[in-house]
DNA sequence: CTGTATATTATATTG
DNA sequence: CAATATCCATATACAG
């Protein structure tokens, strides 16, 4: 059946070439449009969008050539799975490794070795305009937050008061608390941008009060930044990097050091974007897909991630090594979250249809010691603790959003919610706002459903004529009450703010 | 129990 | 404006 397979590959290759041509054509139109809008000087605010530089465009085109050469060279895709998951990732990764003149003529092993290293931000950068402004902005925020931290005597006071729940939550992650008026949340045209191409899997505000910077990860392995308040002449404040070859499954920002940000990828790699050294360092390279990533809120040295079919690992920043893996689930772990008031308590959600609560002091010893196991009828796409830790919210493909409360989260409320996103929209994940009042979750009618914990139902829906696609992934700003980022499968980000 | 095949879904781009 | 390509999510049906 060898000839049959070959034609199949040929077909895929041609499709890829075609897709690339389409993208190039689209980019040309993009730049023409932007020129046009400049010359005609439309008073109307043109929707902000990423712009890829012609040079880098060329670079993104090259993997096609590589792809072909690999195929024609007869480099076997993979003996194990015809799906070619790993294989595909490896190939697209070579778009980055192209910098290495030897990489495409070397054996896969050498290619692999090259991939297992840092990537400079410069090499990963794809946008037209310079990224100096972004780097300076991040470093500036980082310096400021460090300054305020060292001056913050409250920290030490709080450390001696572990028992106090409220103070504990203030310390951890330093998230602000506050109630909001849902009706006051508005979407202004200025707060809309297309930050990356393709589907966004992850959106996150940089944890700072000194700037509003949004980070997103998409299915191509791009990491996009949007400095929301940037001047229009600075490329709309949008910056695009390509540090990964496959979908980005997690972004974890260090609130105590803004210049350090982790990103995880379906190809099994985790990188640390170090803005000071201007590198995407490689911190972990596993053989299984990494599906979820989370940092323990008050222990920046521990990075938790879900890998393969239900495995969980902890990576230690001090040793640079990861723990042995714990088999917590039967299928992929979609989210990992910690109880803000007691970070020994962790919750995971999984495609195996369960969400579990774990005590980290026990889980390493005997993994069958889940404190609680919540069973949905289908895959569970998320499980998050509320800001006070008194609630747990789960979102499942069984069209339910679960709300759990009580000492052992024994009180259950299931709120019906259509979570059938199909193939092209990232699964919905209900997230908490700035207190225990509301859970925000996307809906298929281009709105954001707001579920009230007291009303135990969808009490409001954020809608706007400006929102032209389905918001599927969210982040509540950690320090600005009422500032909510929503991201779509078309690469757009919408930022709702209180009016 | 493991693997394959298929329907589902919305968006952006094409003609 | 309607047709089309997307293609790494997920559940189900069915074969081995």
Short mmCIF file of C-alpha atoms (C1' of nucleotides) in Angstrom, two decimals:
data_model
loop_
_atom_site.label_atom_id
_atom_site.label_comp_id
_atom_site.label_asym_id
_atom_site.label_seq_id
_atom_site.Cartn_x
_atom_site.Cartn_y
_atom_site.Cartn_z
CA UNK A 1 0.00 0.00 0.00
CA UNK A 2 3.02 2.23 -0.29
CA UNK A 3 1.89 4.02 -3.45
CA UNK A 4 -1.43 4.81 -1.91
CA UNK A 5 0.22 6.39 1.12
CA UNK A 6 2.50 8.46 -1.06
CA UNK A 7 -0.38 10.03 -2.89
CA UNK A 8 -1.97 10.80 0.41
CA UNK A 9 1.12 12.68 1.52
CA UNK A 10 1.28 14.38 -1.81
CA UNK A 11 -2.25 15.57 -1.34
CA UNK A 12 -1.49 16.92 2.13
CA UNK A 13 1.56 18.69 0.85
CA UNK A 14 -0.35 20.34 -1.95
CA UNK A 15 -2.98 21.40 0.49
CA UNK A 16 -0.35 23.00 2.64
CA UNK A 17 1.13 24.85 -0.27
CA UNK A 18 -2.29 26.05 -1.24
CA UNK A 19 -3.01 27.19 2.27
CA UNK A 20 0.22 29.09 2.37
CA UNK A 21 -0.55 30.80 -0.89
CA UNK A 22 -3.88 31.77 0.49
CA UNK A 23 -2.27 33.19 3.57
CA UNK A 24 0.21 35.20 1.53
CA UNK A 25 -2.57 36.54 -0.59
CA UNK A 26 -4.47 37.46 2.52
CA UNK A 27 -1.46 39.24 3.92
CA UNK A 28 -1.06 41.27 0.77
CA UNK A 29 -4.63 42.36 1.03
CA UNK A 30 -4.07 43.20 4.64
CA UNK A 31 -1.17 45.53 3.96
CA UNK A 32 -3.00 47.12 1.06
CA UNK A 33 -5.98 47.71 3.27
CA UNK A 34 -3.89 49.30 5.95
CA UNK A 35 -2.21 51.54 3.40
CA UNK A 36 -5.57 52.49 2.06
CA UNK A 37 -6.92 53.34 5.48
CA UNK A 38 -3.88 55.48 6.13
CA UNK A 39 -4.17 57.41 2.91
CA UNK A 40 -7.90 57.98 3.12
CA UNK A 41 -7.55 58.64 6.85
CA UNK A 42 -10.85 57.25 7.86
CA UNK A 43 -12.18 58.73 11.03
CA UNK A 44 -13.62 55.39 11.93
CA UNK A 45 -11.31 53.26 14.02
CA UNK A 46 -10.02 50.47 11.84
CA UNK A 47 -10.01 47.22 13.73
CA UNK A 48 -6.54 46.60 15.03
CA UNK A 49 -4.79 43.62 13.58
CA UNK A 50 -1.45 41.85 13.58
CA UNK A 51 0.78 42.55 10.61
CA UNK A 52 3.46 40.13 9.58
CA UNK A 53 6.65 41.46 8.05
CA UNK A 54 7.44 40.45 4.45
CA UNK A 55 10.76 38.99 5.51
CA UNK A 56 9.17 36.83 8.13
CA UNK A 57 6.43 35.90 5.75
CA UNK A 58 9.09 34.40 3.63
CA UNK A 59 10.37 32.51 6.56
CA UNK A 60 6.99 31.07 7.32
CA UNK A 61 6.82 29.95 3.76
CA UNK A 62 10.00 27.95 3.92
CA UNK A 63 8.70 25.00 5.91
CA UNK A 64 6.79 24.01 2.83
CA UNK A 65 10.03 23.53 0.99
CA UNK A 66 11.41 21.66 3.94
CA UNK A 67 8.29 19.62 4.10
CA UNK A 68 8.73 18.55 0.53
CA UNK A 69 12.38 17.82 0.84
CA UNK A 70 11.73 15.66 3.84
CA UNK A 71 9.06 13.75 2.03
CA UNK A 72 10.90 13.29 -1.20
CA UNK A 73 13.93 12.39 0.79
CA UNK A 74 11.87 9.54 2.11
CA UNK A 75 12.11 10.43 5.75
CA UNK A 76 9.55 8.11 7.18
CA UNK A 77 6.80 9.98 8.98
CA UNK A 78 6.46 7.60 11.88
CA UNK A 79 6.01 3.91 12.16
CA UNK A 80 3.65 4.10 15.10
CA UNK A 81 0.75 6.38 14.24
CA UNK A 82 -0.39 7.15 10.77
CA UNK A 83 -2.08 10.18 12.22
CA UNK A 84 1.39 11.60 12.27
CA UNK A 85 0.76 13.84 15.24
CA UNK A 86 4.33 14.08 16.41
CA UNK A 87 5.60 14.04 12.89
CA UNK A 88 3.58 17.00 11.87
CA UNK A 89 4.78 18.95 14.82
CA UNK A 90 8.36 18.12 14.10
CA UNK A 91 8.03 19.33 10.58
CA UNK A 92 6.44 22.61 11.40
CA UNK A 93 9.01 23.09 14.09
CA UNK A 94 11.63 23.12 11.40
CA UNK A 95 10.31 26.49 10.32
CA UNK A 96 12.17 27.77 13.32
CA UNK A 97 15.16 25.52 13.09
CA UNK A 98 15.73 26.80 9.60
CA UNK A 99 18.15 29.26 11.11
CA UNK A 100 20.48 26.37 11.61
CA UNK A 101 22.03 25.78 8.19
CA UNK A 102 22.61 22.14 8.97
CA UNK A 103 19.23 21.34 10.32
CA UNK A 104 17.47 20.39 7.14
CA UNK A 105 20.21 18.18 5.85
CA UNK A 106 20.82 16.43 9.13
CA UNK A 107 19.19 13.37 10.52
CA UNK A 108 16.00 13.79 12.54
CA UNK A 109 18.06 13.19 15.64
CA UNK A 110 20.24 16.23 15.09
CA UNK A 111 17.23 18.26 14.15
CA UNK A 112 15.70 17.24 17.42
CA UNK A 113 18.81 18.23 19.29
CA UNK A 114 18.65 21.69 17.81
CA UNK A 115 15.03 22.03 18.75
CA UNK A 116 15.89 21.24 22.32
CA UNK A 117 17.34 24.66 22.92
CA UNK A 118 16.45 28.29 23.41
CA UNK A 119 14.93 30.41 20.67
CA UNK A 120 15.76 34.08 20.65
CA UNK A 121 12.81 36.42 20.69
CA UNK A 122 14.27 38.02 17.61
CA UNK A 123 14.16 34.78 15.66
CA UNK A 124 10.66 34.01 16.82
CA UNK A 125 9.38 37.49 16.02
CA UNK A 126 6.99 37.83 13.09
CA UNK A 127 5.49 41.30 13.16
CA UNK A 128 6.35 44.16 10.87
CA UNK A 129 7.12 46.86 13.41
CA UNK A 130 9.90 46.53 15.96
CA UNK A 131 9.14 44.85 19.25
CA UNK A 132 11.39 47.18 21.26
CA UNK A 133 8.39 49.01 22.65
CA UNK A 134 6.87 45.80 23.94
CA UNK A 135 10.08 44.60 25.52
CA UNK A 136 10.57 47.96 27.19
CA UNK A 137 6.98 48.01 28.39
CA UNK A 138 7.27 44.57 29.96
CA UNK A 139 10.60 45.32 31.59
CA UNK A 140 9.27 48.63 32.83
CA UNK A 141 6.26 46.98 34.45
CA UNK A 142 8.49 44.29 35.86
CA UNK A 143 10.76 46.85 37.54
CA UNK A 144 7.83 48.75 38.96
CA UNK A 145 6.17 45.68 40.43
CA UNK A 146 9.41 44.54 41.98
CA UNK A 147 9.86 47.96 43.53
CA UNK A 148 6.42 47.97 45.04
CA UNK A 149 6.92 44.45 46.27
CA UNK A 150 10.09 45.26 48.15
CA UNK A 151 8.41 48.25 49.69
CA UNK A 152 5.44 46.25 50.70
CA UNK A 153 5.70 45.57 54.41
CA UNK A 154 2.24 44.08 54.35
CA UNK A 155 3.76 40.97 52.86
CA UNK A 156 5.67 40.06 55.98
CA UNK A 157 2.74 40.89 58.19
CA UNK A 158 0.54 38.62 56.18
CA UNK A 159 3.01 35.78 56.23
CA UNK A 160 2.52 35.46 59.96
CA UNK A 161 -1.22 35.20 59.56
CA UNK A 162 -1.71 32.13 57.45
CA UNK A 163 -4.93 31.27 59.19
CA UNK A 164 -6.75 34.34 58.08
CA UNK A 165 -8.63 33.48 54.98
CA UNK A 166 -9.11 36.94 53.60
CA UNK A 167 -5.55 38.05 54.18
CA UNK A 168 -4.39 34.80 52.73
CA UNK A 169 -6.20 35.47 49.53
CA UNK A 170 -4.86 38.98 49.39
CA UNK A 171 -1.36 37.69 49.58
CA UNK A 172 -1.72 34.90 47.09
CA UNK A 173 -1.57 36.18 43.56
CA UNK A 174 -2.72 39.52 44.91
CA UNK A 175 -5.91 39.36 42.97
CA UNK A 176 -8.24 42.21 43.61
CA UNK A 177 -11.65 41.57 45.00
CA UNK A 178 -14.72 43.44 44.03
CA UNK A 179 -18.26 43.20 42.94
CA UNK A 180 -19.33 44.40 39.55
CA UNK A 181 -22.46 45.60 37.88
CA UNK A 182 -22.81 43.25 34.93
CA UNK A 183 -24.94 45.73 33.02
CA UNK A 184 -22.13 48.25 33.17
CA UNK A 185 -19.71 46.04 31.24
CA UNK A 186 -19.26 47.48 27.77
CA UNK A 187 -17.22 46.72 24.70
CA UNK A 188 -15.66 49.76 23.06
CA UNK A 189 -14.40 49.52 19.45
CA UNK A 190 -10.95 50.56 20.64
CA UNK A 191 -10.79 47.48 22.80
CA UNK A 192 -10.98 45.07 19.89
CA UNK A 193 -8.06 43.60 18.01
CA UNK A 194 -7.06 40.66 15.90
CA UNK A 195 -3.97 39.66 17.79
CA UNK A 196 -3.03 36.42 16.05
CA UNK A 197 -4.19 34.40 13.04
CA UNK A 198 -6.32 31.37 13.68
CA UNK A 199 -7.82 29.91 16.77
CA UNK A 200 -6.94 31.23 20.19
CA UNK A 201 -6.62 28.61 22.89
CA UNK A 202 -5.43 30.81 25.69
CA UNK A 203 -5.73 34.43 26.73
CA UNK A 204 -4.11 36.14 29.69
CA UNK A 205 -3.58 39.63 31.03
CA UNK A 206 -0.08 40.35 32.22
CA UNK A 207 -0.48 40.66 35.98
CA UNK A 208 0.36 44.33 36.30
CA UNK A 209 -1.42 47.58 37.03
CA UNK A 210 1.07 49.63 35.05
CA UNK A 211 -0.14 48.62 31.61
CA UNK A 212 -2.87 46.64 29.99
CA UNK A 213 -1.12 43.96 28.02
CA UNK A 214 -2.90 40.87 26.76
CA UNK A 215 -1.12 37.67 25.76
CA UNK A 216 -2.72 34.98 23.63
CA UNK A 217 -1.62 31.62 22.34
CA UNK A 218 -3.07 30.08 19.19
CA UNK A 219 -3.23 26.73 17.51
CA UNK A 220 -0.26 27.45 15.24
CA UNK A 221 2.06 27.94 18.17
CA UNK A 222 2.05 31.73 17.92
CA UNK A 223 2.19 33.91 21.00
CA UNK A 224 0.61 37.30 20.42
CA UNK A 225 0.88 40.39 22.57
CA UNK A 226 -1.46 43.33 22.55
CA UNK A 227 -0.50 46.48 24.38
CA UNK A 228 -4.03 47.79 24.52
CA UNK A 229 -3.19 51.42 25.20
CA UNK A 230 -0.38 51.67 22.67
CA UNK A 231 -0.35 54.46 20.12
CA UNK A 232 -1.68 53.64 16.71
CA UNK A 233 1.66 54.32 15.00
CA UNK A 234 3.28 51.51 16.97
CA UNK A 235 1.65 48.86 14.84
CA UNK A 236 -1.48 49.09 16.98
CA UNK A 237 0.52 47.65 19.85
CA UNK A 238 0.29 44.13 18.44
CA UNK A 239 3.29 41.83 18.43
CA UNK A 240 3.52 38.28 17.14
CA UNK A 241 6.02 35.57 18.04
CA UNK A 242 6.27 31.99 16.89
CA UNK A 243 8.08 30.08 19.64
CA UNK A 244 6.14 26.82 19.29
CA UNK A 245 5.32 24.53 16.35
CA UNK A 246 1.90 23.36 17.56
CA UNK A 247 -1.13 24.54 19.55
CA UNK A 248 -0.33 26.43 22.71
CA UNK A 249 -2.07 24.82 25.64
CA UNK A 250 -1.14 27.13 28.48
CA UNK A 251 0.26 30.49 29.48
CA UNK A 252 1.49 31.12 33.00
CA UNK A 253 2.71 34.57 33.98
CA UNK A 254 4.74 35.14 37.10
CA UNK A 255 3.07 38.00 39.00
CA UNK A 256 6.27 38.62 40.94
CA UNK A 257 8.46 38.79 37.89
CA UNK A 258 6.69 39.93 34.73
CA UNK A 259 9.66 39.22 32.54
CA UNK A 260 9.14 35.49 33.08
CA UNK A 261 6.28 33.77 31.31
CA UNK A 262 5.77 30.06 30.64
CA UNK A 263 4.06 28.68 27.57
CA UNK A 264 3.23 25.04 26.96
CA UNK A 265 2.59 23.26 23.71
CA UNK A 266 0.89 20.18 22.32
CA UNK A 267 4.25 18.97 21.05
CA UNK A 268 5.31 18.31 24.64
CA UNK A 269 7.55 21.34 25.10
CA UNK A 270 7.36 24.05 27.73
CA UNK A 271 9.23 27.30 27.18
CA UNK A 272 10.02 30.21 29.42
CA UNK A 273 9.84 33.57 27.76
CA UNK A 274 12.50 35.59 29.52
CA UNK A 275 12.12 39.19 28.41
CA UNK A 276 15.31 40.27 30.15
CA UNK A 277 17.42 37.80 28.22
CA UNK A 278 15.11 38.07 25.19
CA UNK A 279 14.80 34.33 24.90
CA UNK A 280 12.20 31.64 24.76
CA UNK A 281 14.12 29.17 26.83
CA UNK A 282 13.30 25.50 26.69
CA UNK A 283 12.55 24.24 30.17
CA UNK A 284 10.85 20.94 29.45
CA UNK A 285 10.73 18.63 26.47
CA UNK A 286 8.56 15.60 26.97
CA UNK A 287 7.38 12.87 24.65
CA UNK A 288 3.71 13.48 25.32
CA UNK A 289 1.46 16.39 24.51
CA UNK A 290 1.18 19.00 27.24
CA UNK A 291 -2.49 19.92 27.50
CA UNK A 292 -2.59 22.17 30.55
CA UNK A 293 -0.34 24.44 32.57
CA UNK A 294 -0.66 26.17 35.91
CA UNK A 295 1.48 27.83 38.51
CA UNK A 296 0.89 27.41 42.19
CA UNK A 297 -0.08 30.95 43.18
CA UNK A 298 2.43 31.41 45.97
CA UNK A 299 5.17 29.11 44.81
CA UNK A 300 6.71 30.42 41.63
CA UNK A 301 9.26 27.61 41.67
CA UNK A 302 6.65 24.98 40.93
CA UNK A 303 5.07 24.64 37.56
CA UNK A 304 2.28 22.10 37.21
CA UNK A 305 1.32 20.63 33.88
CA UNK A 306 -0.90 17.93 32.48
CA UNK A 307 0.62 15.60 29.96
CA UNK A 308 -0.56 12.74 27.77
CA UNK A 309 -3.47 10.67 28.99
CA UNK A 310 -4.05 12.06 32.43
CA UNK A 311 -0.52 12.42 33.75
CA UNK A 312 0.44 15.35 35.95
CA UNK A 313 3.95 16.57 36.57
CA UNK A 314 5.56 19.32 38.59
CA UNK A 315 8.56 21.13 37.22
CA UNK A 316 10.92 22.67 39.76
CA UNK A 317 12.51 25.95 38.69
CA UNK A 318 15.39 25.57 41.13
CA UNK A 319 16.55 22.19 39.92
CA UNK A 320 15.23 22.55 36.40
CA UNK A 321 13.79 19.07 36.67
CA UNK A 322 10.33 17.63 36.73
CA UNK A 323 8.78 15.23 39.18
CA UNK A 324 7.78 11.74 38.28
CA UNK A 325 4.40 11.80 36.65
CA UNK A 326 1.25 11.10 38.57
CA UNK A 327 -1.55 9.32 36.77
CA UNK A 328 -4.47 11.35 37.99
CA UNK A 329 -6.87 10.83 35.11
CA UNK A 330 -7.79 8.43 32.36
CA UNK A 331 -7.62 11.04 29.65
CA UNK A 332 -6.19 14.47 28.96
CA UNK A 333 -6.15 16.98 31.78
CA UNK A 334 -7.75 20.16 30.49
CA UNK A 335 -7.22 22.52 33.41
CA UNK A 336 -5.28 22.70 36.67
CA UNK A 337 -6.24 25.20 39.37
CA UNK A 338 -5.35 25.90 42.99
CA UNK A 339 -7.46 26.97 45.91
CA UNK A 340 -6.23 30.51 46.56
CA UNK A 341 -6.47 30.20 50.34
CA UNK A 342 -4.76 26.84 50.59
CA UNK A 343 -2.51 26.06 47.69
CA UNK A 344 -2.12 22.47 48.81
CA UNK A 345 -5.57 22.00 47.39
CA UNK A 346 -5.63 21.56 43.63
CA UNK A 347 -8.39 20.77 41.16
CA UNK A 348 -8.08 19.17 37.75
CA UNK A 349 -10.59 18.70 34.97
CA UNK A 350 -10.32 15.97 32.40
CA UNK A 351 -11.74 14.64 29.18
CA UNK A 352 -12.33 11.42 31.12
CA UNK A 353 -15.51 13.07 32.38
CA UNK A 354 -14.34 13.94 35.88
CA UNK A 355 -13.10 16.91 37.83
CA UNK A 356 -11.12 16.06 40.95
CA UNK A 357 -9.90 17.86 44.03
CA UNK A 358 -6.51 16.78 45.36
CA UNK A 359 -4.42 17.38 48.43
CA UNK A 360 -0.90 17.84 47.14
CA UNK A 361 0.56 16.62 50.41
CA UNK A 362 -1.00 13.25 49.71
CA UNK A 363 -1.16 13.00 45.96
CA UNK A 364 2.52 12.31 45.58
CA UNK A 365 2.31 9.45 48.04
CA UNK A 366 -0.77 7.68 46.83
CA UNK A 367 -2.53 8.96 43.80
CA UNK A 368 -5.82 7.34 44.59
CA UNK A 369 -6.40 9.91 47.29
CA UNK A 370 -8.59 12.42 45.53
CA UNK A 371 -10.47 14.42 48.14
CA UNK A 372 -13.38 14.56 45.78
CA UNK A 373 -14.23 13.33 42.33
CA UNK A 374 -16.99 15.06 40.41
CA UNK A 375 -18.47 13.05 37.62
CA UNK A 376 -20.00 14.66 34.55
CA UNK A 377 -21.59 12.72 31.75
CA UNK A 378 -19.03 13.89 29.22
CA UNK A 379 -15.61 15.53 29.07
CA UNK A 380 -14.99 18.24 31.66
CA UNK A 381 -13.35 21.22 30.03
CA UNK A 382 -12.57 23.24 33.10
CA UNK A 383 -12.68 23.32 36.89
CA UNK A 384 -11.84 26.51 38.74
CA UNK A 385 -12.00 27.64 42.36
CA UNK A 386 -13.81 30.89 43.03
CA UNK A 387 -11.79 33.85 44.36
CA UNK A 388 -12.76 33.03 47.96
CA UNK A 389 -12.25 29.34 47.43
CA UNK A 390 -15.75 28.62 48.64
CA UNK A 391 -17.01 27.56 45.21
CA UNK A 392 -15.83 25.32 42.47
CA UNK A 393 -17.14 25.77 38.93
CA UNK A 394 -16.93 23.05 36.29
CA UNK A 395 -17.79 23.26 32.60
CA UNK A 396 -18.55 20.08 30.70
CA UNK A 397 -19.40 18.83 27.25
CA UNK A 398 -22.54 17.37 28.82
CA UNK A 399 -24.02 20.88 28.57
CA UNK A 400 -23.73 21.67 32.23
CA UNK A 401 -21.91 24.20 34.32
CA UNK A 402 -21.50 22.74 37.78
CA UNK A 403 -21.35 24.91 40.90
CA UNK A 404 -20.08 23.28 44.08
CA UNK A 405 -20.01 24.75 47.55
CA UNK A 406 -19.78 23.67 51.18
CA UNK A 407 -16.90 22.46 53.32
CA UNK A 408 -16.25 19.52 51.06
CA UNK A 409 -17.93 21.02 48.00
CA UNK A 410 -20.79 18.65 48.63
CA UNK A 411 -23.53 21.07 47.57
CA UNK A 412 -24.02 20.72 43.86
CA UNK A 413 -25.94 22.86 41.41
CA UNK A 414 -26.00 22.00 37.73
CA UNK A 415 -26.83 24.88 35.44
CA UNK A 416 -27.81 23.92 31.92
CA UNK A 417 -25.66 25.61 29.31
CA UNK A 418 -25.08 24.70 25.68
CA UNK A 419 -21.41 23.83 25.49
CA UNK A 420 -21.41 22.18 22.06
CA UNK A 421 -18.75 24.14 20.27
CA UNK A 422 -18.00 21.69 17.50
CA UNK A 423 -14.65 21.39 15.92
CA UNK A 424 -13.73 24.95 15.03
CA UNK A 425 -14.44 26.73 18.28
CA UNK A 426 -12.32 26.08 21.34
CA UNK A 427 -14.29 24.47 24.12
CA UNK A 428 -16.00 26.76 26.58
CA UNK A 429 -14.52 27.22 30.04
CA UNK A 430 -16.52 29.02 32.69
CA UNK A 431 -14.25 31.37 34.62
CA UNK A 432 -14.80 33.37 37.78
CA UNK A 433 -14.95 37.13 37.92
CA UNK A 434 -13.66 39.20 40.82
CA UNK A 435 -15.76 37.74 43.58
CA UNK A 436 -17.93 34.68 44.08
CA UNK A 437 -20.95 36.20 42.34
CA UNK A 438 -20.48 35.30 38.70
CA UNK A 439 -19.10 32.76 36.30
CA UNK A 440 -18.47 33.94 32.72
CA UNK A 441 -18.85 31.47 29.89
CA UNK A 442 -19.08 31.84 26.12
CA UNK A 443 -22.18 31.04 24.15
CA UNK A 444 -22.68 30.06 20.54
CA UNK A 445 -24.65 33.18 19.79
CA UNK A 446 -21.73 35.58 20.10
CA UNK A 447 -22.34 36.46 23.68
CA UNK A 448 -20.85 35.98 27.10
CA UNK A 449 -23.24 34.26 29.47
CA UNK A 450 -23.07 35.35 33.07
CA UNK A 451 -24.06 32.68 35.57
CA UNK A 452 -24.96 33.91 39.03
CA UNK A 453 -24.13 31.73 42.01
CA UNK A 454 -27.06 33.10 43.95
CA UNK A 455 -29.51 32.88 41.07
CA UNK A 456 -28.07 29.52 40.03
CA UNK A 457 -28.72 30.37 36.42
CA UNK A 458 -27.69 32.53 33.49
CA UNK A 459 -28.77 35.94 34.70
CA UNK A 460 -27.28 38.07 31.94
CA UNK A 461 -25.53 37.88 28.59
CA UNK A 462 -22.89 40.32 27.45
CA UNK A 463 -23.57 41.16 23.84
CA UNK A 464 -22.27 43.73 21.42
CA UNK A 465 -22.65 44.54 17.77
CA UNK A 466 -18.87 44.80 17.70
CA UNK A 467 -18.38 41.20 18.70
CA UNK A 468 -18.38 39.47 15.32
CA UNK A 469 -17.34 36.02 16.50
CA UNK A 470 -17.93 33.59 19.34
CA UNK A 471 -15.94 34.33 22.49
CA UNK A 472 -14.66 31.03 23.79
CA UNK A 473 -11.71 31.73 26.09
CA UNK A 474 -11.55 34.37 28.82
CA UNK A 475 -9.39 36.02 31.40
CA UNK A 476 -10.49 38.30 34.21
CA UNK A 477 -7.91 41.00 34.83
CA UNK A 478 -6.22 40.15 38.14
CA UNK A 479 -6.05 43.79 39.30
CA UNK A 480 -8.79 45.61 37.42
CA UNK A 481 -12.24 44.66 38.57
CA UNK A 482 -14.57 44.40 35.60
CA UNK A 483 -11.92 44.17 32.90
CA UNK A 484 -12.61 40.96 31.04
CA UNK A 485 -10.73 39.68 28.00
CA UNK A 486 -12.53 37.35 25.64
CA UNK A 487 -10.85 35.56 22.76
CA UNK A 488 -12.22 33.90 19.63
CA UNK A 489 -11.37 31.23 17.12
CA UNK A 490 -10.55 33.92 14.60
CA UNK A 491 -7.73 35.39 16.62
CA UNK A 492 -9.68 38.37 17.94
CA UNK A 493 -9.60 39.66 21.48
CA UNK A 494 -12.42 41.71 22.95
CA UNK A 495 -11.93 43.56 26.20
CA UNK A 496 -15.01 44.37 28.22
CA UNK A 497 -14.74 47.14 30.75
CA UNK A 498 -17.06 48.82 33.24
CA UNK A 499 -18.56 51.98 31.79
"C1'" DC B 1 -10.18 -2.57 24.94
"C1'" DT B 2 -7.90 -0.07 20.68
"C1'" DG B 3 -8.39 1.83 16.38
"C1'" DT B 4 -10.99 4.01 12.28
"C1'" DA B 5 -14.45 6.51 10.23
"C1'" DT B 6 -17.80 10.20 10.49
"C1'" DA B 7 -20.94 14.11 11.83
"C1'" DT B 8 -20.88 18.22 14.20
"C1'" DT B 9 -19.72 23.30 14.58
"C1'" DA B 10 -18.30 28.82 12.79
"C1'" DT B 11 -15.14 31.73 10.35
"C1'" DA B 12 -12.48 33.71 6.82
"C1'" DT B 13 -11.59 33.76 2.34
"C1'" DT B 14 -12.70 32.88 -2.56
"C1'" DG B 15 -15.00 33.34 -6.92
"C1'" DC C 1 -23.38 36.75 -1.57
"C1'" DA C 2 -22.95 32.01 -1.69
"C1'" DA C 3 -19.73 28.39 -1.82
"C1'" DT C 4 -15.69 26.34 0.20
"C1'" DA C 5 -11.75 24.99 3.01
"C1'" DT C 6 -10.67 24.54 7.53
"C1'" DC C 7 -8.71 19.39 9.71
"C1'" DC C 8 -5.09 17.83 16.33
"C1'" DA C 9 -12.33 18.29 19.49
"C1'" DT C 10 -15.42 15.12 20.77
"C1'" DA C 11 -18.83 11.39 20.93
"C1'" DT C 12 -20.62 7.63 18.70
"C1'" DA C 13 -20.86 3.59 15.83
"C1'" DC C 14 -18.61 -0.24 14.37
"C1'" DA C 15 -14.69 -3.62 13.41
"C1'" DG C 16 -11.02 -6.15 15.03
#
